[in-house]
Amino acid sequence: MQDVTFAHYDTADYLKTEEDIAAYLEAVMEEGGDDPAYIARALGAVARVRNMTELANEVGMSRVGLNKALSGDGNPTLATVLKVTKALGLKVSFQPSM
């Protein structure tokens, strides 16, 4: 039997357009909307696509601090999430749940 090697999967590799990013984040909110780590990790993937260093500067954090906050192991504040989404050119909105 042959050994099979798989490449490391990174969501950021598949987020090529603004539409891809919006669809991805919408799916994340539908699937894991009550799991802050899931959402933070998704924002981290988008941040890697957009240049984490520039984003960190715009948000007012160090690159390491922002990377940790958006890793899924961090616990970013709502203020951090809102700053990141704004810096990414996104907005957070609320809709009634059905």
CSV table of C-alpha atoms in Angstrom, one decimal:
chain,number,residue,atom,x,y,z
A,1,MET,CA,0.0,0.0,0.0
A,2,GLN,CA,1.3,3.5,-0.9
A,3,ASP,CA,1.7,6.2,1.6
A,4,VAL,CA,-0.6,9.2,0.8
A,5,THR,CA,0.4,12.7,1.8
A,6,PHE,CA,-2.1,15.5,2.0
A,7,ALA,CA,-1.4,19.2,1.8
A,8,HIS,CA,-2.3,21.4,4.8
A,9,TYR,CA,-5.7,22.9,4.3
A,10,ASP,CA,-6.0,26.6,4.8
A,11,THR,CA,-9.3,28.3,4.2
A,12,ALA,CA,-7.5,31.5,3.4
A,13,ASP,CA,-6.2,29.8,0.2
A,14,TYR,CA,-9.8,29.7,-1.1
A,15,LEU,CA,-10.9,33.3,-0.3
A,16,LYS,CA,-10.1,35.0,-3.6
A,17,THR,CA,-12.8,37.6,-3.9
A,18,GLU,CA,-15.0,39.8,-1.8
A,19,GLU,CA,-17.9,37.6,-2.6
A,20,ASP,CA,-16.0,34.5,-1.4
A,21,ILE,CA,-15.2,36.3,1.9
A,22,ALA,CA,-18.8,37.4,2.4
A,23,ALA,CA,-20.2,34.0,1.6
A,24,TYR,CA,-17.6,32.3,3.9
A,25,LEU,CA,-18.4,34.6,6.8
A,26,GLU,CA,-22.1,34.2,6.3
A,27,ALA,CA,-21.8,30.4,6.4
A,28,VAL,CA,-19.7,30.7,9.5
A,29,MET,CA,-22.4,32.7,11.2
A,30,GLU,CA,-25.0,30.2,10.2
A,31,GLU,CA,-23.0,27.2,11.3
A,32,GLY,CA,-21.3,28.5,14.4
A,33,GLY,CA,-23.0,31.8,15.3
A,34,ASP,CA,-22.9,31.0,19.0
A,35,ASP,CA,-19.3,29.9,19.2
A,36,PRO,CA,-17.0,32.9,19.5
A,37,ALA,CA,-13.9,30.8,18.8
A,38,TYR,CA,-15.3,29.6,15.5
A,39,ILE,CA,-16.1,33.2,14.5
A,40,ALA,CA,-12.7,34.5,15.6
A,41,ARG,CA,-10.9,31.7,13.7
A,42,ALA,CA,-12.9,32.6,10.5
A,43,LEU,CA,-12.0,36.3,10.9
A,44,GLY,CA,-8.4,35.2,11.3
A,45,ALA,CA,-8.5,33.4,7.9
A,46,VAL,CA,-9.9,36.5,6.3
A,47,ALA,CA,-7.2,38.6,8.0
A,48,ARG,CA,-4.5,36.4,6.6
A,49,VAL,CA,-5.9,36.9,3.1
A,50,ARG,CA,-5.8,40.7,3.6
A,51,ASN,CA,-2.3,41.1,5.2
A,52,MET,CA,-2.3,40.5,9.0
A,53,THR,CA,0.5,43.1,9.6
A,54,GLU,CA,-1.3,46.0,7.9
A,55,LEU,CA,-4.6,45.0,9.6
A,56,ALA,CA,-3.0,44.9,13.0
A,57,ASN,CA,-1.6,48.4,12.5
A,58,GLU,CA,-5.0,49.7,11.4
A,59,VAL,CA,-6.7,48.1,14.4
A,60,GLY,CA,-4.0,49.3,16.8
A,61,MET,CA,-2.6,46.0,17.9
A,62,SER,CA,0.6,44.1,17.4
A,63,ARG,CA,0.6,41.4,14.6
A,64,VAL,CA,1.2,38.7,17.2
A,65,GLY,CA,-1.6,40.0,19.5
A,66,LEU,CA,-4.1,40.1,16.6
A,67,ASN,CA,-3.0,36.7,15.3
A,68,LYS,CA,-3.6,35.3,18.8
A,69,ALA,CA,-6.9,37.0,19.2
A,70,LEU,CA,-8.2,35.6,15.9
A,71,SER,CA,-6.6,32.1,16.2
A,72,GLY,CA,-9.7,30.5,17.8
A,73,ASP,CA,-7.7,30.1,21.0
A,74,GLY,CA,-7.9,33.8,21.8
A,75,ASN,CA,-10.8,35.6,23.3
A,76,PRO,CA,-11.2,38.9,21.4
A,77,THR,CA,-13.4,41.6,22.8
A,78,LEU,CA,-16.4,42.8,20.9
A,79,ALA,CA,-14.5,46.0,20.3
A,80,THR,CA,-11.6,44.1,18.7
A,81,VAL,CA,-14.0,42.2,16.5
A,82,LEU,CA,-15.8,45.4,15.4
A,83,LYS,CA,-12.4,47.1,14.7
A,84,VAL,CA,-11.3,44.1,12.6
A,85,THR,CA,-14.5,43.9,10.6
A,86,LYS,CA,-14.4,47.6,9.9
A,87,ALA,CA,-10.7,47.4,8.9
A,88,LEU,CA,-11.6,44.5,6.6
A,89,GLY,CA,-14.3,46.7,4.9
A,90,LEU,CA,-17.1,44.6,6.4
A,91,LYS,CA,-19.9,45.4,8.7
A,92,VAL,CA,-21.7,43.4,11.4
A,93,SER,CA,-25.5,43.4,11.2
A,94,PHE,CA,-28.3,41.7,13.0
A,95,GLN,CA,-31.4,40.0,11.7
A,96,PRO,CA,-34.3,38.4,13.5
A,97,SER,CA,-33.9,34.7,14.0
A,98,MET,CA,-36.6,32.5,12.6
